[in-house]
Tab-separated table of C-alpha atoms in Angstrom:
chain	number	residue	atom	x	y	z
A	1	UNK	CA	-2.573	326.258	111.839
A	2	UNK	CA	-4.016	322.840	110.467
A	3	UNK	CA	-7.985	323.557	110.162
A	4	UNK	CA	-10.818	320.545	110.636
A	5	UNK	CA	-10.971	317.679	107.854
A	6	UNK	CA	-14.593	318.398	107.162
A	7	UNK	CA	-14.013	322.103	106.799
A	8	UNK	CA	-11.586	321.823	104.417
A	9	UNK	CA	-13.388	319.419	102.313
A	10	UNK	CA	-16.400	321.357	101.787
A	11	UNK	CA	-14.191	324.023	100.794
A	12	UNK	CA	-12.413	322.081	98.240
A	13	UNK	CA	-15.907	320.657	96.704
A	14	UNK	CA	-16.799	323.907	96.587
A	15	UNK	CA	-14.489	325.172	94.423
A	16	UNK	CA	-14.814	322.068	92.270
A	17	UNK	CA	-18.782	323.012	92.411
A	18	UNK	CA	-17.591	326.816	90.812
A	19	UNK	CA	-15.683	325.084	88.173
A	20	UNK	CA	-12.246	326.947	89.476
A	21	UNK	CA	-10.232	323.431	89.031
A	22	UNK	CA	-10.134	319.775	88.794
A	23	UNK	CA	-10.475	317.842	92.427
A	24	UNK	CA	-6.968	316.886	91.794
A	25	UNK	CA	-6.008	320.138	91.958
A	26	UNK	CA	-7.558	321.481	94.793
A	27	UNK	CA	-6.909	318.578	96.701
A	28	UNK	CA	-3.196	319.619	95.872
A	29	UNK	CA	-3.842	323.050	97.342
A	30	UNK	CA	-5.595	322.840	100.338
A	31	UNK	CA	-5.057	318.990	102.106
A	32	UNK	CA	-2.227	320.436	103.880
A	33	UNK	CA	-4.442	322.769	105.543
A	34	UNK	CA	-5.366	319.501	107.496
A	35	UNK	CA	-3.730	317.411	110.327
A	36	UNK	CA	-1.690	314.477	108.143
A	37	UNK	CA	-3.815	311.991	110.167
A	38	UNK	CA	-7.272	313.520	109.251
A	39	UNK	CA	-6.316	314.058	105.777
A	40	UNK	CA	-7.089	310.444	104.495
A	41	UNK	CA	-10.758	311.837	105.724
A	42	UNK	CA	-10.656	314.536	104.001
A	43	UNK	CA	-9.693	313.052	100.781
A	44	UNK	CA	-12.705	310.359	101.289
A	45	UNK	CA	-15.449	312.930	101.770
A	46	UNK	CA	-13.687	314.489	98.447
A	47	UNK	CA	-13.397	311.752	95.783
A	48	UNK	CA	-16.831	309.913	97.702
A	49	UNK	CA	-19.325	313.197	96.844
A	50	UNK	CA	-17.939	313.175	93.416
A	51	UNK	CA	-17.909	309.660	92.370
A	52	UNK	CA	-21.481	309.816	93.893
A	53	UNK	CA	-22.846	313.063	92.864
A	54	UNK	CA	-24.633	312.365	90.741
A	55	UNK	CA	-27.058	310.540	93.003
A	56	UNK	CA	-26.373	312.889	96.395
A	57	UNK	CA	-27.359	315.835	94.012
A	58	UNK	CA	-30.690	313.965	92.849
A	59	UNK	CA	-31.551	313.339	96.897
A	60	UNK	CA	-30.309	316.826	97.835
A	61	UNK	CA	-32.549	318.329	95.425
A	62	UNK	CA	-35.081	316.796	96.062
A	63	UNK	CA	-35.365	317.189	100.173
A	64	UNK	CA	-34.672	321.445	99.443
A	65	UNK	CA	-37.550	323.728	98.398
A	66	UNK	CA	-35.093	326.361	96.243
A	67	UNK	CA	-31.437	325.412	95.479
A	68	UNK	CA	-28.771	326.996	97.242
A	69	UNK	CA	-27.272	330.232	95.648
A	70	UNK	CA	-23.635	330.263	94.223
A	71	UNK	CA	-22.479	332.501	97.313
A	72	UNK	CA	-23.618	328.832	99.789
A	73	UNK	CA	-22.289	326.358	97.970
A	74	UNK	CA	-19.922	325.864	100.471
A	75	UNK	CA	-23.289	324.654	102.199
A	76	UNK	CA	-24.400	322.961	99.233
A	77	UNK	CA	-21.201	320.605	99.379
A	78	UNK	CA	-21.663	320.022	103.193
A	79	UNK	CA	-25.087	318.839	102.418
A	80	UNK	CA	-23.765	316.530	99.297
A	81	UNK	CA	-20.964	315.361	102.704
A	82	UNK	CA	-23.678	314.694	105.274
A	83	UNK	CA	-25.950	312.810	102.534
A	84	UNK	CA	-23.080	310.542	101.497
A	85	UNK	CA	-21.947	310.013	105.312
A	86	UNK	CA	-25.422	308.712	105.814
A	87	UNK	CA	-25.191	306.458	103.167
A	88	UNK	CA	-21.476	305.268	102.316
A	89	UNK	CA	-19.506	305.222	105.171
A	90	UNK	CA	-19.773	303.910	108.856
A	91	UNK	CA	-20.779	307.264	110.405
A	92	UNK	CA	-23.355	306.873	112.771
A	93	UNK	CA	-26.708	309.176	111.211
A	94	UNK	CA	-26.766	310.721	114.303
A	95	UNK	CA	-23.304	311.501	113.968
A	96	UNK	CA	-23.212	312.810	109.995
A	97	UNK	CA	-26.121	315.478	110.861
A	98	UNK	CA	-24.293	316.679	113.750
A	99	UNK	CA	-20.722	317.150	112.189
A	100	UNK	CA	-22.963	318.720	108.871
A	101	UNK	CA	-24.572	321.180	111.360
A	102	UNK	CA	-21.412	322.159	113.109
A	103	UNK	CA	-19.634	322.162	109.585
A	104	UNK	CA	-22.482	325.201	109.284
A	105	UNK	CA	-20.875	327.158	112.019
A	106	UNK	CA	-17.359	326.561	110.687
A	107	UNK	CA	-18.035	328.120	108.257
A	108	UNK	CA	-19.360	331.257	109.683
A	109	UNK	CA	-23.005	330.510	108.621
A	110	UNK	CA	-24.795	330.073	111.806
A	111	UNK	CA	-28.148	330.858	109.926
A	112	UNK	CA	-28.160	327.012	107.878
A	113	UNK	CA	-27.767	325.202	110.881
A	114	UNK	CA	-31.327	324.598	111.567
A	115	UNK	CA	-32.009	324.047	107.958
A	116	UNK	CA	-28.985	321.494	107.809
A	117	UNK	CA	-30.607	319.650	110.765
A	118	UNK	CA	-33.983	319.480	109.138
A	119	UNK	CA	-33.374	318.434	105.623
A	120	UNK	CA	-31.081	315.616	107.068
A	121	UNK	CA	-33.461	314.910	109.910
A	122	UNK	CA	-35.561	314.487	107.192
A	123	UNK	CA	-33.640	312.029	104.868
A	124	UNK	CA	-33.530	309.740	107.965
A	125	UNK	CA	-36.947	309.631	108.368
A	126	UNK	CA	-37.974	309.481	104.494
A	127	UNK	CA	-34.803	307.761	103.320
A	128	UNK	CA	-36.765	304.392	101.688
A	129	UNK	CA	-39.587	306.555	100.078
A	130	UNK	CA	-37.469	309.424	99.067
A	131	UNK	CA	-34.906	306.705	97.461
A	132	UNK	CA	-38.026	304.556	95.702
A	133	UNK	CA	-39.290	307.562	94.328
A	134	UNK	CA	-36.466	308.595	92.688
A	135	UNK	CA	-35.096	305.679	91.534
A	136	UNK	CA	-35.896	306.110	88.003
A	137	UNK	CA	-33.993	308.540	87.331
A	138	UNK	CA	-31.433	307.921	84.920
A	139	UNK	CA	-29.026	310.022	88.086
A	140	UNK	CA	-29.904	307.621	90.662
A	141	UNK	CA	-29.783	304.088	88.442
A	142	UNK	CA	-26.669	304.600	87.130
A	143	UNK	CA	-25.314	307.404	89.056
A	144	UNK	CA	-24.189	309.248	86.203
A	145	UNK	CA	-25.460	312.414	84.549
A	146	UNK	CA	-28.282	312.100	82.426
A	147	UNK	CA	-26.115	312.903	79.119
A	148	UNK	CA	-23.229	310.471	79.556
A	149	UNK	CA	-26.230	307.578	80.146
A	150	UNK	CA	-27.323	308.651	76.616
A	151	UNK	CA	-23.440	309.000	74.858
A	152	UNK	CA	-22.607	305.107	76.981
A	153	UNK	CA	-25.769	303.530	75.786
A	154	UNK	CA	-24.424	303.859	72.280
A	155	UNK	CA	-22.190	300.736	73.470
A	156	UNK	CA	-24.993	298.863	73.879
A	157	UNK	CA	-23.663	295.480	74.756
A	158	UNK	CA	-20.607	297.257	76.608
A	159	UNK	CA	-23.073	299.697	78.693
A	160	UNK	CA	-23.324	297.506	81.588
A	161	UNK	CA	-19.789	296.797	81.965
A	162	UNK	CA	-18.916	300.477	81.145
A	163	UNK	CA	-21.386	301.659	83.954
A	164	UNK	CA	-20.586	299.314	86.518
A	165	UNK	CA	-16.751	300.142	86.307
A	166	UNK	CA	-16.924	303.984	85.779
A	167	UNK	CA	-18.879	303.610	89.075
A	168	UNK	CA	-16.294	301.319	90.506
A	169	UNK	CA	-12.802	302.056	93.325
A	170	UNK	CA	-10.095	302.032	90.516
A	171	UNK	CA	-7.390	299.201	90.868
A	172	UNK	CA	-3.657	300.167	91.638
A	173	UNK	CA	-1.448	299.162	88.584
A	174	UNK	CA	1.854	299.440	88.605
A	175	UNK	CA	4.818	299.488	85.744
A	176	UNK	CA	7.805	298.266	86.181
A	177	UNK	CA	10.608	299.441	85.282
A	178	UNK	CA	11.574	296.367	82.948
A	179	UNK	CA	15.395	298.125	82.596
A	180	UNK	CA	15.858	298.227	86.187
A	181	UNK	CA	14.371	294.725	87.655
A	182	UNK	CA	12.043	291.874	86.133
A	183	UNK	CA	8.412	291.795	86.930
A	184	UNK	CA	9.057	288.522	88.210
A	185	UNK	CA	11.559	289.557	90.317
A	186	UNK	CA	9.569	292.851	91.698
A	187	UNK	CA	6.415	290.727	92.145
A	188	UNK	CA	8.481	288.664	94.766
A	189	UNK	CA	9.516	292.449	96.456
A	190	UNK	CA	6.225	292.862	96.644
A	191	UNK	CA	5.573	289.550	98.504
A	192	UNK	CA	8.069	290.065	101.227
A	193	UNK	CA	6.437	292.932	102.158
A	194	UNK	CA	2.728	291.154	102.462
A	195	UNK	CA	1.276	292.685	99.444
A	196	UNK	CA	-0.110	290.726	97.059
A	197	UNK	CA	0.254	291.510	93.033
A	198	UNK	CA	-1.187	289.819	89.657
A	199	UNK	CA	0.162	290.034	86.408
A	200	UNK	CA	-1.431	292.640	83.790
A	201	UNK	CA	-3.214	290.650	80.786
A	202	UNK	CA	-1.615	292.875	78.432
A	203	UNK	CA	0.794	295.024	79.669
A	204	UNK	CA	4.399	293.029	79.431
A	205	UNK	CA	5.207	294.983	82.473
A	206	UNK	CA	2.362	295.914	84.348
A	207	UNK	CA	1.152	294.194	87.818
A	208	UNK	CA	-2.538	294.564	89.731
A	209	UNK	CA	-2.405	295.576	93.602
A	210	UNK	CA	-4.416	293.194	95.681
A	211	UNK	CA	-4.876	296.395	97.946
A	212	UNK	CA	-3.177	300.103	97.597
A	213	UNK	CA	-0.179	301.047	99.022
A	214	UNK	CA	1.370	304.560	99.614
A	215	UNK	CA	4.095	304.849	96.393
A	216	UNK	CA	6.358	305.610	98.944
A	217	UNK	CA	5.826	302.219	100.139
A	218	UNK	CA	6.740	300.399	96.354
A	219	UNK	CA	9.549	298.582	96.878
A	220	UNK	CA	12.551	301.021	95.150
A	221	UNK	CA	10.194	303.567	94.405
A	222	UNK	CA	13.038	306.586	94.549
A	223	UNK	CA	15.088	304.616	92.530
A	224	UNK	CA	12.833	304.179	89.601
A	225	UNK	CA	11.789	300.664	89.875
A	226	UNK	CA	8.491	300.965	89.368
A	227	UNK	CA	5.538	303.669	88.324
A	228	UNK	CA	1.824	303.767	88.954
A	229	UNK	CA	0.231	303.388	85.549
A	230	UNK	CA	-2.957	301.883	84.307
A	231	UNK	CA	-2.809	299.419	82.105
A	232	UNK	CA	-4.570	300.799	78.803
A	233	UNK	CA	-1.733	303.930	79.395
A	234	UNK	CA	0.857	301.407	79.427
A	235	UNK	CA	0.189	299.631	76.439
A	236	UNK	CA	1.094	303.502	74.252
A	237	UNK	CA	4.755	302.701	74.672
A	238	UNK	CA	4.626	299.122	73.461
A	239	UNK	CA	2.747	300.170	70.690
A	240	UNK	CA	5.041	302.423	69.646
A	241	UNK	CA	8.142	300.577	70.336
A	242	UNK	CA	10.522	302.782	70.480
A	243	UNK	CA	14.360	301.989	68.959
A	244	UNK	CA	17.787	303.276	70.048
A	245	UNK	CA	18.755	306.752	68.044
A	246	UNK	CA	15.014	307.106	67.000
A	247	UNK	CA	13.984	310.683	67.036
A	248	UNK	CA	10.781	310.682	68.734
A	249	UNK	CA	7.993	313.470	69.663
A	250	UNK	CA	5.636	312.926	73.187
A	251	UNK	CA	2.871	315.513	72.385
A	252	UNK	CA	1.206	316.622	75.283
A	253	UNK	CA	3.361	314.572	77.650
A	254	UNK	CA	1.878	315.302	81.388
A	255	UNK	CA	2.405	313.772	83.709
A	256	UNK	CA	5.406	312.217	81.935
A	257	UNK	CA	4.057	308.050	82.538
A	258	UNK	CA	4.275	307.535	78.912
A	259	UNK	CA	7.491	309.519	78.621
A	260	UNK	CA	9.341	307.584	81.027
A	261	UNK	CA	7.963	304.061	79.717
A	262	UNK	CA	9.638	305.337	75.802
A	263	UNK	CA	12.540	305.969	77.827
A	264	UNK	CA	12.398	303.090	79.853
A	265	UNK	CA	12.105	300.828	76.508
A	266	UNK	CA	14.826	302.951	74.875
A	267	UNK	CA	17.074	304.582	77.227
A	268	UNK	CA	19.478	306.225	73.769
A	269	UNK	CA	16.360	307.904	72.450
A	270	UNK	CA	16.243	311.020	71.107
A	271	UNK	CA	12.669	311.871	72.875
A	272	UNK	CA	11.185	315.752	72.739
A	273	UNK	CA	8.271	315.938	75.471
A	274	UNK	CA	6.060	318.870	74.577
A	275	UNK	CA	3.549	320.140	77.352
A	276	UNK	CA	1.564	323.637	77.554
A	277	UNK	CA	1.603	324.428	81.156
A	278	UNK	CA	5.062	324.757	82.721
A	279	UNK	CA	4.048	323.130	86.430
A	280	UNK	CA	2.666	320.467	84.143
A	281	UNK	CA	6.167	320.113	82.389
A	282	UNK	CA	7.648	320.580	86.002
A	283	UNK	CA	6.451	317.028	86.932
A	284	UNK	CA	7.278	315.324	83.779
A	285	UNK	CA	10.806	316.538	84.867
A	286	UNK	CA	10.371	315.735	88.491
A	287	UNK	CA	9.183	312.136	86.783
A	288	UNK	CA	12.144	311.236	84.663
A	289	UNK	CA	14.555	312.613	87.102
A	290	UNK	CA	13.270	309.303	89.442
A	291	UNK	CA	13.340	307.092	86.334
A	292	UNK	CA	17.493	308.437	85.655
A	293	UNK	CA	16.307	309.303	82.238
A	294	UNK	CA	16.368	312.403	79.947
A	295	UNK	CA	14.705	313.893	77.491
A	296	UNK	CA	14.543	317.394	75.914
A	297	UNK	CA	11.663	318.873	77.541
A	298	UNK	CA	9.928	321.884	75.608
A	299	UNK	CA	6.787	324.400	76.915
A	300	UNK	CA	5.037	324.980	74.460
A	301	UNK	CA	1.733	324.358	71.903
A	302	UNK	CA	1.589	321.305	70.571
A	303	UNK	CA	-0.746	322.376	67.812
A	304	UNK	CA	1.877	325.489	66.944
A	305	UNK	CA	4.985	323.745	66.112
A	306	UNK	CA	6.188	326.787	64.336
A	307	UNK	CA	6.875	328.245	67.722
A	308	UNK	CA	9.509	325.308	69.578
A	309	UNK	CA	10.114	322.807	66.481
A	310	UNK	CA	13.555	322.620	65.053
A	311	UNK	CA	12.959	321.251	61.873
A	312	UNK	CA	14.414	317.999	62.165
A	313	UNK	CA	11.449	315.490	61.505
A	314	UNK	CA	10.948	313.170	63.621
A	315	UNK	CA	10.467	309.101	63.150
A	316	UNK	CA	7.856	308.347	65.632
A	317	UNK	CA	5.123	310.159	67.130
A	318	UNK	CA	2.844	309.719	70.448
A	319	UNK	CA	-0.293	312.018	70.162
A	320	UNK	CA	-2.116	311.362	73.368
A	321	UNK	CA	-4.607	313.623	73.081
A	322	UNK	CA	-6.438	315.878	75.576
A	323	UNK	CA	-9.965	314.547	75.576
A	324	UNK	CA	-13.369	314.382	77.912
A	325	UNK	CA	-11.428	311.732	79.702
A	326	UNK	CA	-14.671	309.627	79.867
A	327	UNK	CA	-12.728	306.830	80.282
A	328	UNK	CA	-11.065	307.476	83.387
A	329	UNK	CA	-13.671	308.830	85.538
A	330	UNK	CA	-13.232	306.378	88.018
A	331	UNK	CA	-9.761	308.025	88.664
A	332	UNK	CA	-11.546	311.696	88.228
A	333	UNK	CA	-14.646	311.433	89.749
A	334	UNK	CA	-15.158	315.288	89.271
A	335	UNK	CA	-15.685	314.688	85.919
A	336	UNK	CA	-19.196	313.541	86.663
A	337	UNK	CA	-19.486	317.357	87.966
A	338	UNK	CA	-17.531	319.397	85.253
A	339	UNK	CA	-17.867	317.771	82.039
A	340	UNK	CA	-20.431	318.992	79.850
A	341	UNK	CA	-21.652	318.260	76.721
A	342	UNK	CA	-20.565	321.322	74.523
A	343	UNK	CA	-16.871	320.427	76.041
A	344	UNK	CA	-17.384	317.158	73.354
A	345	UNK	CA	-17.173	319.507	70.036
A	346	UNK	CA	-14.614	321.509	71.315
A	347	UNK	CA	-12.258	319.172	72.492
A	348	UNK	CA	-12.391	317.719	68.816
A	349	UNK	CA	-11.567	320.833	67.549
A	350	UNK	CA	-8.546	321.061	69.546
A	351	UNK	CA	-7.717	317.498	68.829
A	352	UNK	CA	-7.747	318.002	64.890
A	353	UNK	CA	-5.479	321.266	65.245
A	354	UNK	CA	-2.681	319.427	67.317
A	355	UNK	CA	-3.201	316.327	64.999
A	356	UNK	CA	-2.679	318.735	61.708
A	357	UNK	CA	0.171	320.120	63.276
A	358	UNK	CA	1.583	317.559	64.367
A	359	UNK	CA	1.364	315.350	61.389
A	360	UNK	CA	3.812	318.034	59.604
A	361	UNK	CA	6.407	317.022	62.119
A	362	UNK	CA	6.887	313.497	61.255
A	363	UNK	CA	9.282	312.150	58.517
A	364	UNK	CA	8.040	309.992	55.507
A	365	UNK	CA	7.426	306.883	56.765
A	366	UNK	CA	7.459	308.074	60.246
A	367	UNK	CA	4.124	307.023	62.290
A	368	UNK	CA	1.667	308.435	64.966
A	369	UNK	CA	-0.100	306.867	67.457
A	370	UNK	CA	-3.072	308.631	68.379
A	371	UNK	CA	-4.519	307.876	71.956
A	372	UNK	CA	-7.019	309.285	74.063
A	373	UNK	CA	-8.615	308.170	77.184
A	374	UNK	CA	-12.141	308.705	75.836
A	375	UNK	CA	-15.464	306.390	75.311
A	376	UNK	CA	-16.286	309.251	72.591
A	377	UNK	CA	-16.764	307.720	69.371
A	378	UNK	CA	-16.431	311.531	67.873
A	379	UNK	CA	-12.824	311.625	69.849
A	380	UNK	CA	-11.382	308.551	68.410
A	381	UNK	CA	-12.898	306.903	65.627
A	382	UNK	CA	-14.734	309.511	64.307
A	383	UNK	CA	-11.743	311.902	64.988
A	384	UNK	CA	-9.352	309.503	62.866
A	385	UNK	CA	-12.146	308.630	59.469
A	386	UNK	CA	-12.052	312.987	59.342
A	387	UNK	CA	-7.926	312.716	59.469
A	388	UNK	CA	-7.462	309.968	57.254
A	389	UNK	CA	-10.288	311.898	54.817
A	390	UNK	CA	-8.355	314.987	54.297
A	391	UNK	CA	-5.116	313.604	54.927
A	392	UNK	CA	-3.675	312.184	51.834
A	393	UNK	CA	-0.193	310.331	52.602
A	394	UNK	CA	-1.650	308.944	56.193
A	395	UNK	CA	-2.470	305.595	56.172
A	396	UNK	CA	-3.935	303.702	59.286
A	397	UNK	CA	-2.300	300.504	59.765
A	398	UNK	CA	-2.802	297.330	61.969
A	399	UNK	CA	-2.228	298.905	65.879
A	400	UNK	CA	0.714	296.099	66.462
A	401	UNK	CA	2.296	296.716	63.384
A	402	UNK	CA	5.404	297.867	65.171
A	403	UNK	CA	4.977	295.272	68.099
A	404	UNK	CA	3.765	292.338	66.280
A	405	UNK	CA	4.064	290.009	69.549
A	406	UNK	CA	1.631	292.123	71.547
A	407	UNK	CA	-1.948	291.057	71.829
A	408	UNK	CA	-4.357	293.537	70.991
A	409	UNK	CA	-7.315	291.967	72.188
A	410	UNK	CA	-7.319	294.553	74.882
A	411	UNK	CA	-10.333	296.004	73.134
A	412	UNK	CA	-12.880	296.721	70.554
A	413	UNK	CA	-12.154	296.851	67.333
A	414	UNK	CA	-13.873	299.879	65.790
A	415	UNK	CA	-14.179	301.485	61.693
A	416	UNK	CA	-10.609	303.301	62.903
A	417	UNK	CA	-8.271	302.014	65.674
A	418	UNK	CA	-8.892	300.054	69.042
A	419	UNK	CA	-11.905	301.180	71.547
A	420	UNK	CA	-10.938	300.177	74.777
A	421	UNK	CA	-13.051	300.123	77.962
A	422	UNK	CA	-13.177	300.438	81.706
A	423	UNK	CA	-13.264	297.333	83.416
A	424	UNK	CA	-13.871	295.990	86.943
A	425	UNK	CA	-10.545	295.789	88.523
A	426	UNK	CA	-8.934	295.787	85.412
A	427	UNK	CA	-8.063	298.167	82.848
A	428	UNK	CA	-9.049	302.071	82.115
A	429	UNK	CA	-11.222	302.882	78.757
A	430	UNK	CA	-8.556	304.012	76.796
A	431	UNK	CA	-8.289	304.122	72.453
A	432	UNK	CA	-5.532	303.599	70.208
A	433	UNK	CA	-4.828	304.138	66.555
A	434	UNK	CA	-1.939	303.677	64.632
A	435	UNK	CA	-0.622	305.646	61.267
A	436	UNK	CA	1.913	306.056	59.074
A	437	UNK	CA	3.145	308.802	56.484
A	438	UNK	CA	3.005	307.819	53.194
């Protein structure tokens, strides 16, 4: 039995609120619990409180004398729904504080209705004084968390443009499938069925969306014509430019984009796609099975090759790191929620382990392209000048060493690899380095 949109939203938040999984993921587990024609609803009140909480949960704050307790924040994220109904979407006020009042009773909490009604009722009446005085907070001027204004203004002529885009819709970017059908010849697919595309500056294969479509609505979808990938993401194939009978290792493949675009590039390549989780690895397969591609697909931990690796070295590496994903938070907006600052040092740890690893994998002569999808100097730069310091037969070399006809003026050039970074309807932050075994 299919339960309200609103309900099953704040239920969703919530558990994003407790830390017990990504939006993604909980979006995954519970938006079938809702009618398939409220559930575009559902996701909106979902990805909207997160891209803005960090604003809703300065105003929310502000208008309640104690916090909610953990046990209520089911209430909590019908609050953080009512406050961004008021302000980003066409809900009438009257309208948002009556759904957030009856969203009270739904869920069997008849005792914060009246409260619900006042602190909204409030809001309405204080909205232009409660806004001015909070508006210099670092929260409310650049809707971000206090810490991640501190770690962007490091970019300091980028901060603008970094803040302005992580804040930003994300564009739809496709790939196409360059093996299959030209990107001329899919751009005119595109046309005939009134949706307008333009060519990715950097991607060889990539096009821009004038407006989203459902991918079951891509022209040839099923068969593999084309894949939704940003740009930055596509550009890790290219780089690495894969060659017929090369043996080559995709560490921590998931979702499989970059898999498939090696394959795509090099359909007789030996390619080993390693992933940890094995519903992860699931859609990697479900992913090349679309494509009509193959590759030997392995569970297992990246950074303990003892435990899956055959021996046999391999020529070519892609290392695409998990990271804060700082880059991409358009695309994650919970990130804003979950992402700390202690998760910085650890990640790097984790990074330098698979890296290590890794690295003993690769042939003389072989190379690695790092990537993450990180702003975090001590992710990328910083992660590769501690590599290259105690690693004595890796070398970094120029990023289009292997693809000297692609452009890498995609980004920043920084003391180790390529910084790139979110822009308006354009690209994802994204960074690249390149090396090679001595």
């Amino acid at each position: 039995m299919s339960q309200p949109a609103r309900l099953v939203s704040a239920k969703i938040l919530e558990q994003v609120l407790l830390q017990r999984g990504s939006l993604s993921t909980q979006i995954s587990k519970h938006i079938a619990d809702v009618d398939y024609d409220e559930q575009g609803l559902a996701k909106e009140l979902c990805f909207g409180v997160c891209r803005y909480y960090p604003q809703l949960n300065t105003i929310a704050l502000s208008l309640l004398s104690k916090p909610f307790e953990e046990k209520d924040l089911d209430l909590y994220a019908a609050l953080l729904m009512g406050l961004y109904q008021i302000e980003h979407m066409s809900t009438p006020d009257h309208a948002a504080v009556h759904e957030s009042v009856e969203l009270c009773r739904q869920l069997d909490k008849e005792w914060a209705t009246k409260l619900m009604n006042a602190v909204l009722r409030r809001y309405q009446r204080e909205r232009d004084d409660i806004l001015e005085n909070l508006a210099s907070q670092p929260s409310m001027a650049y809707n971000l968390p206090k810490w991640l204004v501190k770690r962007f203004k490091k970019w300091e002529t980028e901060f603008e443009a970094i803040v302005e885009a992580t804040n930003a819709h994300p564009p739809m970017c496709i790939r196409v499938n360059e093996s299959h059908v030209s990107r001329d010849t899919y751009k005119e697919l595109l046309e005939e069925k009134d949706t307008v595309s333009r060519e990715t500056a950097f991607s060889v294969s990539g096009l821009y969306l004038e407006s989203a479509l459902l991918v079951s609505m891509l022209p040839n979808f099923d068969k593999g014509d084309a894949s939704v990938q940003d740009e930055s993401a596509q550009l890790a194939a290219s780089l690495l430019a894969p060659n017929a009978g090369e043996r080559v290792l995709d560490a921590c493949a998931a979702p499989g984009g970059k898999t498939g675009h090696l394959l795509e590039l090099a359909p007789e390549l030996d390619l080993t796609a390693v992933e940890l989780e094995p519903w992860r690895l699931a859609r990697i397969e479900s992913n090349l099975e679309r494509l009509g591609v193959s590759a030997e697909l392995i569970c297992g931990d990246a950074s303990k090759p003892e435990e899956w690796w055959n021996k046999q070295a391999f020529d070519k590496i892609l290392l695409d790191a998990p990271c804060s994903a700082t880059g991409v938070i358009r695309r994650n907006p919970d990130i804003k929620i979950n992402r700390k600052p202690d998760d910085i040092s650890a990640l790097v740890d984790i990074q330098a382990s698979i890296l290590d690893a890794t690295w003993k994998t690769l042939k003389q002569g072989g190379y690695l392209l790092y990537a993450t999808c990180s702003l975090m100097p001590e992710e990328n730069e910083q992660q590769m000048a501690s590599f290259l310091e105690r690693t004595q037969d890796a070398q970094e070399l120029p990023l289009n060493t292997l693809a000297p006809t692609l452009s890498v003026d995609f980004g920043k050039s920084v003391s180790h690899g390529v910084q790139i970074f979110p822009t308006l309807n354009g690209q994802d932050g994204f960074y690249y380095c390149l090396l090679q075994k001595q």
